[in-house]
Tab-separated table of C-alpha atoms and ligand atoms in Angstrom:
chain	number	residue	atom	x	y	z
A	629	UNK	CA	6.606	-17.141	39.512
A	630	UNK	CA	5.747	-17.841	36.163
A	631	UNK	CA	2.497	-20.157	34.804
A	632	UNK	CA	5.535	-22.541	33.161
A	633	UNK	CA	7.362	-22.698	36.261
A	634	UNK	CA	3.552	-23.661	38.090
A	635	UNK	CA	3.046	-25.904	35.560
A	636	UNK	CA	6.160	-28.197	36.094
A	637	UNK	CA	6.168	-28.492	39.759
A	638	UNK	CA	2.305	-28.540	40.812
A	639	UNK	CA	-0.531	-30.874	40.217
A	640	UNK	CA	-3.874	-31.983	41.865
A	641	UNK	CA	-4.252	-35.017	44.367
A	642	UNK	CA	-5.616	-37.298	41.770
A	643	UNK	CA	-2.462	-37.324	39.482
A	644	UNK	CA	-0.640	-38.266	42.146
A	645	UNK	CA	-0.067	-42.458	43.210
A	646	UNK	CA	1.662	-42.609	46.017
A	647	UNK	CA	2.976	-46.325	45.307
A	648	UNK	CA	5.007	-44.336	42.541
A	649	UNK	CA	6.073	-41.195	44.727
A	650	UNK	CA	7.416	-40.782	48.229
A	651	UNK	CA	4.858	-38.135	49.843
A	652	UNK	CA	6.388	-35.492	52.077
A	653	UNK	CA	4.158	-33.389	54.765
A	654	UNK	CA	6.103	-29.789	55.324
A	655	UNK	CA	4.903	-27.193	57.575
A	656	UNK	CA	5.890	-23.853	55.825
A	657	UNK	CA	6.787	-20.022	56.189
A	658	UNK	CA	7.532	-18.448	52.585
A	659	UNK	CA	9.457	-14.549	52.874
A	660	UNK	CA	7.162	-12.485	50.974
A	661	UNK	CA	5.187	-15.144	48.890
A	662	UNK	CA	2.528	-17.837	49.032
A	663	UNK	CA	2.231	-20.912	50.962
A	664	UNK	CA	2.239	-22.701	46.692
A	665	UNK	CA	4.889	-20.592	45.863
A	666	UNK	CA	6.904	-21.747	49.081
A	667	UNK	CA	6.299	-25.125	48.157
A	668	UNK	CA	7.099	-24.755	44.284
A	669	UNK	CA	11.006	-23.639	45.962
A	670	UNK	CA	11.124	-26.273	47.892
A	671	UNK	CA	10.182	-29.061	44.682
A	672	UNK	CA	12.226	-27.344	42.489
A	673	UNK	CA	15.354	-27.378	44.563
A	674	UNK	CA	15.101	-30.528	45.428
A	675	UNK	CA	14.383	-32.450	42.281
A	676	UNK	CA	15.541	-30.270	39.175
A	677	UNK	CA	15.845	-26.814	39.744
A	678	UNK	CA	17.943	-23.813	40.773
A	679	UNK	CA	17.140	-20.088	41.124
A	680	UNK	CA	17.206	-19.524	37.489
A	681	UNK	CA	16.358	-21.665	34.107
A	682	UNK	CA	19.221	-23.484	32.803
A	683	UNK	CA	19.560	-23.911	28.693
A	684	UNK	CA	20.928	-27.971	29.557
A	685	UNK	CA	17.390	-29.273	31.161
A	686	UNK	CA	15.932	-32.418	28.316
A	687	UNK	CA	12.812	-33.375	28.059
A	688	UNK	CA	13.434	-36.241	29.931
A	689	UNK	CA	14.185	-34.146	33.337
A	690	UNK	CA	11.324	-31.561	32.900
A	691	UNK	CA	9.190	-34.155	32.197
A	692	UNK	CA	10.449	-37.538	34.739
A	693	UNK	CA	11.811	-35.546	37.919
A	694	UNK	CA	10.309	-32.762	39.071
A	695	UNK	CA	8.666	-33.157	42.573
A	696	UNK	CA	5.160	-31.395	42.217
A	697	UNK	CA	2.913	-29.967	45.122
A	698	UNK	CA	0.073	-31.479	44.469
A	699	UNK	CA	-1.932	-30.218	48.422
A	700	UNK	CA	-1.572	-27.215	50.471
A	701	UNK	CA	-3.014	-25.604	53.488
A	702	UNK	CA	-3.005	-22.051	54.532
A	703	UNK	CA	-2.831	-21.172	58.046
A	704	UNK	CA	-1.587	-17.586	57.873
A	705	UNK	CA	-0.648	-15.686	54.554
A	706	UNK	CA	2.924	-16.932	54.558
A	707	UNK	CA	2.589	-20.709	56.269
A	708	UNK	CA	0.903	-23.480	55.933
A	709	UNK	CA	0.974	-27.302	55.469
A	710	UNK	CA	2.520	-28.622	52.136
A	711	UNK	CA	2.406	-31.995	50.347
A	712	UNK	CA	5.572	-32.534	47.561
A	713	UNK	CA	5.125	-36.245	45.426
A	714	UNK	CA	8.973	-37.144	44.735
A	715	UNK	CA	8.672	-39.455	42.013
A	716	UNK	CA	10.568	-42.808	42.800
A	717	UNK	CA	13.515	-42.499	39.693
A	718	UNK	CA	14.365	-39.411	41.295
A	719	UNK	CA	16.001	-41.627	43.626
A	720	UNK	CA	19.031	-44.304	43.928
A	721	UNK	CA	17.171	-46.395	46.410
A	722	UNK	CA	19.394	-49.316	45.777
A	723	UNK	CA	22.581	-47.700	46.342
A	724	UNK	CA	22.390	-44.451	47.780
A	725	UNK	CA	19.738	-45.651	50.246
A	726	UNK	CA	18.650	-43.528	53.791
A	727	UNK	CA	21.274	-40.891	52.560
A	728	UNK	CA	20.285	-40.398	49.262
A	729	UNK	CA	16.383	-40.406	50.221
A	730	UNK	CA	17.794	-37.748	53.035
A	731	UNK	CA	19.802	-35.590	50.897
A	732	UNK	CA	16.613	-34.551	48.819
A	733	UNK	CA	13.718	-34.883	51.371
A	734	UNK	CA	15.502	-32.810	53.692
A	735	UNK	CA	18.406	-31.244	52.046
A	736	UNK	CA	19.345	-27.717	50.559
A	737	UNK	CA	15.670	-26.932	51.274
A	738	UNK	CA	16.545	-26.349	54.799
A	739	UNK	CA	19.273	-23.431	54.067
A	740	UNK	CA	16.271	-21.569	51.079
A	741	UNK	CA	16.738	-17.930	51.449
A	742	UNK	CA	13.177	-18.027	50.528
A	743	UNK	CA	11.787	-19.404	53.252
A	744	UNK	CA	11.641	-18.396	56.846
A	745	UNK	CA	11.031	-21.673	58.136
A	746	UNK	CA	10.484	-25.292	57.274
A	747	UNK	CA	9.706	-28.492	58.840
A	748	UNK	CA	9.844	-31.702	57.815
A	749	UNK	CA	6.765	-33.339	59.061
A	750	UNK	CA	5.942	-36.722	57.766
A	751	UNK	CA	7.342	-39.505	55.438
A	752	UNK	CA	5.148	-41.344	53.285
A	753	UNK	CA	7.146	-44.630	51.737
A	754	UNK	CA	6.180	-46.628	48.700
A	755	UNK	CA	6.892	-50.322	48.740
A	756	UNK	CA	9.174	-49.692	45.879
A	757	UNK	CA	10.980	-48.037	48.760
A	758	UNK	CA	10.154	-49.984	51.615
A	759	UNK	CA	11.523	-53.538	50.098
A	760	UNK	CA	15.036	-52.295	49.535
A	761	UNK	CA	15.808	-52.097	53.519
A	762	UNK	CA	15.512	-55.239	55.712
A	763	UNK	CA	14.507	-53.593	59.033
A	764	UNK	CA	14.925	-54.805	62.150
A	765	UNK	CA	16.296	-58.580	63.215
A	766	UNK	CA	14.104	-58.680	66.228
A	767	UNK	CA	11.435	-56.295	66.658
A	768	UNK	CA	9.080	-56.339	69.640
A	769	UNK	CA	7.816	-59.993	68.623
A	770	UNK	CA	11.635	-60.993	68.933
A	771	UNK	CA	13.136	-59.153	71.829
A	772	UNK	CA	10.199	-60.408	74.199
A	773	UNK	CA	10.809	-64.202	73.211
A	774	UNK	CA	14.744	-63.501	74.346
A	775	UNK	CA	12.879	-62.798	77.673
A	776	UNK	CA	10.347	-64.741	77.610
A	777	UNK	CA	7.587	-62.065	77.768
A	778	UNK	CA	5.685	-62.944	74.621
A	779	UNK	CA	2.731	-64.221	77.185
A	780	UNK	CA	3.254	-61.924	79.868
A	781	UNK	CA	2.885	-58.722	77.443
A	782	UNK	CA	4.583	-56.383	79.995
A	783	UNK	CA	6.649	-53.406	79.940
A	784	UNK	CA	9.903	-54.208	79.761
A	785	UNK	CA	12.284	-52.483	82.882
A	786	UNK	CA	15.096	-51.300	81.559
A	787	UNK	CA	18.322	-49.348	83.229
A	788	UNK	CA	21.042	-47.074	82.409
A	789	UNK	CA	23.930	-47.477	84.108
A	790	UNK	CA	24.485	-44.284	86.343
A	791	UNK	CA	26.539	-42.362	86.516
A	792	UNK	CA	26.732	-41.628	82.834
A	793	UNK	CA	30.346	-41.953	83.096
A	794	UNK	CA	33.181	-42.845	85.278
A	795	UNK	CA	32.581	-46.123	86.849
A	796	UNK	CA	35.199	-49.269	85.550
A	797	UNK	CA	34.600	-52.290	84.344
A	798	UNK	CA	33.807	-53.593	88.066
A	799	UNK	CA	32.135	-51.094	89.320
A	800	UNK	CA	29.559	-51.273	85.728
A	801	UNK	CA	29.258	-54.865	86.605
A	802	UNK	CA	28.414	-54.331	90.508
A	803	UNK	CA	25.948	-51.792	89.194
A	804	UNK	CA	24.414	-54.654	86.514
A	805	UNK	CA	24.491	-57.488	89.006
A	806	UNK	CA	22.319	-55.782	91.515
A	807	UNK	CA	20.135	-54.139	88.822
A	808	UNK	CA	19.761	-57.256	87.468
A	809	UNK	CA	19.465	-59.324	91.025
A	810	UNK	CA	16.566	-56.795	91.290
A	811	UNK	CA	15.003	-57.463	88.604
A	812	UNK	CA	15.772	-55.381	85.383
A	813	UNK	CA	14.917	-57.243	82.117
A	814	UNK	CA	17.439	-54.650	79.518
A	815	UNK	CA	21.009	-53.050	81.075
A	816	UNK	CA	22.199	-50.399	78.511
A	817	UNK	CA	25.381	-47.605	78.488
A	818	UNK	CA	24.799	-44.222	78.712
A	819	UNK	CA	24.872	-42.844	75.298
A	820	UNK	CA	28.106	-40.835	76.058
A	821	UNK	CA	30.030	-43.778	77.218
A	822	UNK	CA	32.004	-45.430	74.638
A	823	UNK	CA	34.933	-46.996	75.370
A	824	UNK	CA	36.917	-44.013	77.647
A	825	UNK	CA	40.038	-45.635	79.174
A	826	UNK	CA	38.737	-45.464	83.085
A	827	UNK	CA	35.771	-48.078	80.794
A	828	UNK	CA	37.578	-49.800	78.162
A	829	UNK	CA	34.864	-51.925	76.102
A	830	UNK	CA	36.260	-54.851	76.566
A	831	UNK	CA	36.986	-55.093	79.896
A	832	UNK	CA	33.115	-53.656	80.720
A	833	UNK	CA	31.238	-56.414	78.531
A	834	UNK	CA	33.123	-59.025	79.581
A	835	UNK	CA	32.829	-57.899	83.477
A	836	UNK	CA	28.707	-57.304	82.731
A	837	UNK	CA	28.315	-60.616	80.834
A	838	UNK	CA	29.960	-62.472	83.937
A	839	UNK	CA	27.847	-60.647	86.035
A	840	UNK	CA	25.073	-61.249	84.548
A	841	UNK	CA	25.675	-64.909	83.625
A	842	UNK	CA	25.553	-65.310	87.556
A	843	UNK	CA	22.589	-63.609	87.443
A	844	UNK	CA	21.421	-66.374	85.054
A	845	UNK	CA	22.874	-69.190	87.358
A	846	UNK	CA	21.462	-67.729	90.615
A	847	UNK	CA	18.061	-67.328	89.617
A	848	UNK	CA	17.026	-68.754	85.791
A	849	UNK	CA	16.678	-65.282	84.282
A	850	UNK	CA	17.796	-63.671	81.486
A	851	UNK	CA	18.799	-59.864	81.693
A	852	UNK	CA	19.798	-58.033	78.244
A	853	UNK	CA	22.831	-55.950	78.084
A	854	UNK	CA	23.448	-53.245	75.312
A	855	UNK	CA	27.012	-51.695	75.449
A	856	UNK	CA	27.299	-48.418	73.742
A	857	UNK	CA	29.489	-48.978	70.806
A	858	UNK	CA	28.996	-45.106	68.517
A	859	UNK	CA	31.668	-44.700	66.866
A	860	UNK	CA	33.421	-43.467	63.736
A	861	UNK	CA	31.690	-45.615	60.678
A	862	UNK	CA	34.812	-47.379	59.679
A	863	UNK	CA	35.114	-48.779	63.318
A	864	UNK	CA	32.385	-49.977	63.747
A	865	UNK	CA	31.858	-53.247	63.226
A	866	UNK	CA	35.340	-53.630	64.823
A	867	UNK	CA	33.868	-52.523	67.861
A	868	UNK	CA	30.752	-54.566	67.405
A	869	UNK	CA	32.983	-57.321	66.941
A	870	UNK	CA	34.259	-56.299	70.329
A	871	UNK	CA	31.288	-56.705	71.993
A	872	UNK	CA	30.243	-59.579	70.573
A	873	UNK	CA	33.106	-61.642	71.213
A	874	UNK	CA	32.722	-60.821	74.933
A	875	UNK	CA	29.288	-61.902	74.626
A	876	UNK	CA	27.021	-58.329	74.652
A	877	UNK	CA	23.501	-59.823	73.916
A	878	UNK	CA	22.364	-56.654	72.519
A	879	UNK	CA	24.084	-53.472	71.147
A	880	UNK	CA	23.773	-50.309	71.505
A	881	UNK	CA	24.244	-47.162	68.925
A	882	UNK	CA	23.510	-43.121	69.595
A	883	UNK	CA	21.742	-42.563	65.769
A	884	UNK	CA	22.371	-39.322	65.113
A	885	UNK	CA	25.817	-38.530	66.456
A	886	UNK	CA	26.989	-41.739	64.347
A	887	UNK	CA	24.147	-41.790	61.399
A	888	UNK	CA	21.433	-43.734	60.170
A	889	UNK	CA	23.813	-45.514	58.243
A	890	UNK	CA	25.270	-46.751	61.023
A	891	UNK	CA	22.274	-48.718	62.327
A	892	UNK	CA	21.378	-50.332	59.117
A	893	UNK	CA	25.239	-51.197	58.401
A	894	UNK	CA	24.953	-53.465	62.373
A	895	UNK	CA	21.574	-54.057	61.436
A	896	UNK	CA	22.482	-55.926	57.567
A	897	UNK	CA	25.720	-57.478	58.794
A	898	UNK	CA	24.643	-60.949	58.977
A	899	UNK	CA	27.696	-61.875	61.353
A	900	UNK	CA	25.550	-59.629	64.192
A	901	UNK	CA	22.742	-61.628	65.507
A	902	UNK	CA	21.415	-59.273	68.189
A	903	UNK	CA	18.767	-56.614	69.200
A	904	UNK	CA	19.722	-53.070	68.231
A	905	UNK	CA	18.859	-50.474	70.828
A	906	UNK	CA	19.092	-46.879	68.891
A	907	UNK	CA	19.540	-44.104	71.614
A	908	UNK	CA	18.313	-40.682	69.449
A	909	UNK	CA	20.604	-38.020	71.559
A	910	UNK	CA	20.477	-34.742	69.466
A	911	UNK	CA	17.478	-35.381	67.857
A	912	UNK	CA	15.890	-32.424	69.782
A	913	UNK	CA	18.510	-29.923	67.643
A	914	UNK	CA	16.335	-30.791	64.756
A	915	UNK	CA	12.484	-32.229	66.881
A	916	UNK	CA	11.925	-29.671	69.168
A	917	UNK	CA	11.183	-26.253	67.181
A	918	UNK	CA	7.846	-26.512	65.923
A	919	UNK	CA	8.058	-24.423	63.018
A	920	UNK	CA	11.416	-26.138	62.046
A	921	UNK	CA	13.357	-29.004	62.217
A	922	UNK	CA	12.428	-32.558	61.189
A	923	UNK	CA	9.709	-34.692	63.024
A	924	UNK	CA	10.651	-37.235	65.437
A	925	UNK	CA	8.234	-39.515	63.944
A	926	UNK	CA	10.268	-38.969	60.603
A	927	UNK	CA	13.597	-39.856	62.918
A	928	UNK	CA	11.736	-42.900	63.827
A	929	UNK	CA	10.745	-43.945	60.151
A	930	UNK	CA	14.476	-43.906	59.123
A	931	UNK	CA	15.151	-46.202	61.899
A	932	UNK	CA	12.600	-48.876	61.635
A	933	UNK	CA	13.830	-48.918	57.966
A	934	UNK	CA	17.882	-48.676	59.101
A	935	UNK	CA	16.727	-51.462	61.169
A	936	UNK	CA	16.538	-50.411	65.163
A	937	UNK	CA	14.791	-53.100	66.942
A	938	UNK	CA	14.428	-50.801	70.604
A	939	UNK	CA	14.272	-46.804	69.539
A	940	UNK	CA	14.039	-43.971	72.182
A	941	UNK	CA	11.277	-41.898	71.544
A	942	UNK	CA	10.186	-40.020	74.915
A	943	UNK	CA	8.123	-40.625	78.018
A	944	UNK	CA	4.768	-39.317	78.289
A	945	UNK	CA	5.637	-38.160	81.764
A	946	UNK	CA	9.336	-37.997	82.582
A	947	UNK	CA	12.483	-34.871	82.578
A	948	UNK	CA	12.694	-34.639	78.783
A	949	UNK	CA	10.687	-32.926	76.083
A	950	UNK	CA	7.939	-30.348	75.978
A	951	UNK	CA	5.070	-31.224	78.610
A	952	UNK	CA	2.148	-30.108	76.398
A	953	UNK	CA	2.075	-31.931	73.657
A	954	UNK	CA	4.061	-34.667	74.781
A	955	UNK	CA	1.861	-37.707	74.993
A	956	UNK	CA	-0.430	-37.173	71.773
A	957	UNK	CA	2.853	-37.554	69.470
A	958	UNK	CA	4.125	-40.115	71.301
A	959	UNK	CA	1.649	-42.376	71.011
A	960	UNK	CA	1.645	-41.695	67.117
A	961	UNK	CA	5.010	-41.991	66.572
A	962	UNK	CA	4.971	-45.631	69.328
A	963	UNK	CA	2.070	-46.670	67.262
A	964	UNK	CA	3.561	-46.419	63.631
A	965	UNK	CA	6.662	-48.221	65.217
A	966	UNK	CA	4.688	-51.307	66.588
A	967	UNK	CA	2.044	-50.987	63.458
A	968	UNK	CA	2.351	-52.702	59.801
A	969	UNK	CA	5.151	-51.818	57.705
A	970	UNK	CA	4.786	-53.627	54.852
A	971	UNK	CA	6.962	-56.781	55.602
A	972	UNK	CA	9.636	-55.023	58.010
A	973	UNK	CA	9.592	-56.236	61.992
A	974	UNK	CA	8.636	-53.732	64.587
A	975	UNK	CA	10.398	-51.645	66.607
A	976	UNK	CA	10.298	-51.842	70.588
A	977	UNK	CA	9.286	-47.769	71.640
A	978	UNK	CA	11.601	-46.741	74.700
A	979	UNK	CA	10.648	-44.275	77.599
A	980	UNK	CA	13.286	-43.106	78.899
A	981	UNK	CA	14.028	-39.968	80.890
A	982	UNK	CA	13.179	-39.189	84.643
A	983	UNK	CA	11.430	-42.235	85.209
A	984	UNK	CA	10.498	-43.402	88.187
A	985	UNK	CA	7.930	-45.642	90.102
A	986	UNK	CA	5.208	-43.062	90.749
A	987	UNK	CA	5.078	-42.259	87.014
A	988	UNK	CA	4.919	-45.720	85.999
A	989	UNK	CA	1.216	-45.648	85.947
A	990	UNK	CA	0.672	-42.593	83.863
A	991	UNK	CA	3.258	-43.542	81.023
A	992	UNK	CA	1.438	-46.848	80.566
A	993	UNK	CA	-1.516	-45.588	80.706
A	994	UNK	CA	-1.317	-43.222	78.082
A	995	UNK	CA	1.473	-45.316	76.118
A	996	UNK	CA	0.472	-49.216	76.520
A	997	UNK	CA	2.259	-52.111	77.531
A	998	UNK	CA	4.475	-52.509	74.823
A	999	UNK	CA	6.904	-50.135	76.147
A	1000	UNK	CA	10.379	-50.242	77.422
A	1001	UNK	CA	10.963	-48.446	80.645
A	1002	UNK	CA	13.873	-47.511	81.027
A	1003	UNK	CA	15.101	-45.597	84.723
A	1004	UNK	CA	18.645	-44.735	85.415
A	1005	UNK	CA	18.016	-42.000	88.170
A	1006	UNK	CA	14.629	-43.633	89.334
A	1007	UNK	CA	16.649	-47.164	90.039
A	1008	UNK	CA	20.181	-46.031	91.204
A	1009	UNK	CA	18.845	-43.134	92.878
A	1010	UNK	CA	16.746	-45.330	95.801
A	1011	UNK	CA	17.274	-45.010	98.998
A	1012	UNK	CA	18.162	-48.353	99.650
A	1013	UNK	CA	19.958	-48.797	96.375
A	1014	UNK	CA	19.952	-50.246	92.982
A	1015	UNK	CA	18.351	-53.674	93.819
A	1016	UNK	CA	15.570	-51.862	95.808
A	1017	UNK	CA	15.635	-49.483	93.096
A	1018	UNK	CA	15.038	-51.981	90.495
A	1019	UNK	CA	12.369	-54.496	93.100
A	1020	UNK	CA	10.523	-50.856	93.275
A	1021	UNK	CA	10.332	-49.889	89.716
A	1022	UNK	CA	8.875	-53.376	89.239
A	1023	UNK	CA	6.677	-53.217	92.023
A	1024	UNK	CA	5.354	-50.045	90.382
A	1025	UNK	CA	4.599	-51.734	86.661
A	1026	UNK	CA	3.031	-54.844	88.657
A	1027	UNK	CA	0.595	-52.227	90.311
A	1028	UNK	CA	-0.265	-50.733	87.162
A	1029	UNK	CA	-0.771	-54.161	85.050
A	1030	UNK	CA	-3.133	-55.461	88.355
A	1031	UNK	CA	-5.222	-52.036	87.697
A	1032	UNK	CA	-4.130	-51.281	91.815
A	1033	UNK	CA	-3.557	-47.601	92.196
A	1034	UNK	CA	0.514	-46.840	93.071
A	1035	UNK	CA	-0.503	-45.397	96.607
A	1036	UNK	CA	-2.349	-48.447	97.574
A	1037	UNK	CA	0.291	-50.835	96.452
A	1038	UNK	CA	2.926	-49.057	97.879
A	1039	UNK	CA	1.418	-49.590	101.591
A	1040	UNK	CA	2.705	-52.705	101.703
A	1041	UNK	CA	5.525	-53.235	99.524
A	1042	UNK	CA	8.499	-51.564	101.116
A	1043	UNK	CA	10.692	-50.611	97.964
A	1044	UNK	CA	8.311	-48.782	96.606
A	1045	UNK	CA	7.089	-47.144	99.670
A	1046	UNK	CA	10.525	-45.360	99.998
A	1047	UNK	CA	10.794	-44.600	96.506
A	1048	UNK	CA	7.188	-43.056	96.952
A	1049	UNK	CA	8.747	-41.146	99.861
A	1050	UNK	CA	11.854	-39.890	98.412
A	1051	UNK	CA	10.319	-38.398	94.998
A	1052	UNK	CA	6.747	-38.230	95.440
A	1053	UNK	CA	3.956	-39.067	93.396
A	1054	UNK	CA	4.789	-36.015	91.338
A	1055	UNK	CA	6.267	-35.976	87.884
A	1056	UNK	CA	9.976	-35.743	87.612
A	1057	UNK	CA	9.936	-32.902	85.961
A	1058	UNK	CA	7.469	-30.310	87.497
B	2452	CAP	C1	17.950	-41.688	81.194
B	2452	CAP	C2	18.394	-41.174	80.231
B	2452	CAP	C3	18.412	-41.411	78.886
B	2452	CAP	C4	17.420	-39.854	78.311
B	2452	CAP	C5	17.528	-39.642	77.025
B	2452	CAP	C6	19.716	-39.645	80.696
B	2452	CAP	O1	18.713	-41.272	82.657
B	2452	CAP	O2	19.713	-42.178	80.223
B	2452	CAP	O3	19.629	-40.685	77.840
B	2452	CAP	O4	16.104	-40.316	79.080
B	2452	CAP	O5	15.988	-39.040	76.465
B	2452	CAP	O6	20.425	-39.840	80.525
B	2452	CAP	O7	18.923	-39.246	80.758
B	2452	CAP	P1	17.664	-41.003	83.688
B	2452	CAP	P2	15.278	-39.559	75.088
B	2452	CAP	O8	16.517	-42.374	83.727
B	2452	CAP	O9	18.224	-40.750	84.680
B	2452	CAP	O10	16.544	-40.059	83.866
B	2452	CAP	O11	14.899	-41.360	75.327
B	2452	CAP	O12	13.844	-38.791	75.698
B	2452	CAP	O13	16.108	-39.418	73.762
B	2453	MG	MG1	21.164	-41.269	79.202
């Protein structure tokens, strides 16, 4: 690699203003090249370079647009972590939005023949970028206000209607009613249910909302329902209209199959004034390999920019994810979602997948109280049915909030006792 190329695409940390650049951190494994050279391959390909020098570059291009490697640590001879600064001027934040950002910081580099592996670990955004986004309309505080849990600060209890597909609208509403009477705060469709013939969206939302209205008049409690409106982009607002017309108090979308722009389209539409629940199915295709892909932290940052009010980030213990490093990574993602991000509202982290009463304590202990704990099987699989399943989950949350050990609490709480008898005190995935 020539000194000239190194001169264009590298610099020192003191020359980098984080307000004038998007900072990307990558794990990189080059093929027969140093970690610095591997970083330069990325910086060049994703800003102004190609495989050879071209005769068409102008002074403006060479002076203003190159991305620059400004920090790197070598782990082995060919692998390490690098930081690249992409100058703001390289992007079209106003009209290009997240697609343009991703085409640059997470684009061709993944296919580069010079790199054996590359993983986008983190993105740091300057204010100039963040202020072009509206972010979540509700955030944790807004969702808590709807459910009147601001004062108690307890975790929200959610459920996913199970089986994940196949129930008709009336059957779905019956399960929703039982879960709501049992005490859940939030009910959602599963990620694979949208508008199938056996359970059309309009009839489903109207039946479920009738059931939840009944719960409201019988108990005074508000329970939220998020129908899944994941679809082709050009149909998204139509499906949102259908769901809202039938009273949906929240909407759900699968962000990776539909794209970050789907979330943003819903979040920034002035006629949609309900929280957005964001499911992350498909994420593990990118997030799971520690040496290649895109981290969940990056996905979480983009979802918050796009306007997701609730986002699945995983369980400290449950059925999904890699057990060993789960909690630590999730805690840092959840801290980002709950923390300050310029003027954007927060995003409520959702822990879902294999949750049942006996693992509630550990999840709250590791992930905190600002969490939506969702149980599908862990509610509808209760030996006495859905209502008792919801009661048992709430008993487990109460026990954790009061600092009483679960086994102790289960002694005089029948539903919890039965749940523990069925699932034991083990983790769902052991
Ligand atoms: C949970 C769930 C969620 C996964 C997603 C399911 O159901 O509905 O989609 O948890 O995982 O179908 O598995 P159960 P993540 O409560 O019955 O397990 O949030 O980690 O992406
Ligand atoms: Mg699911």
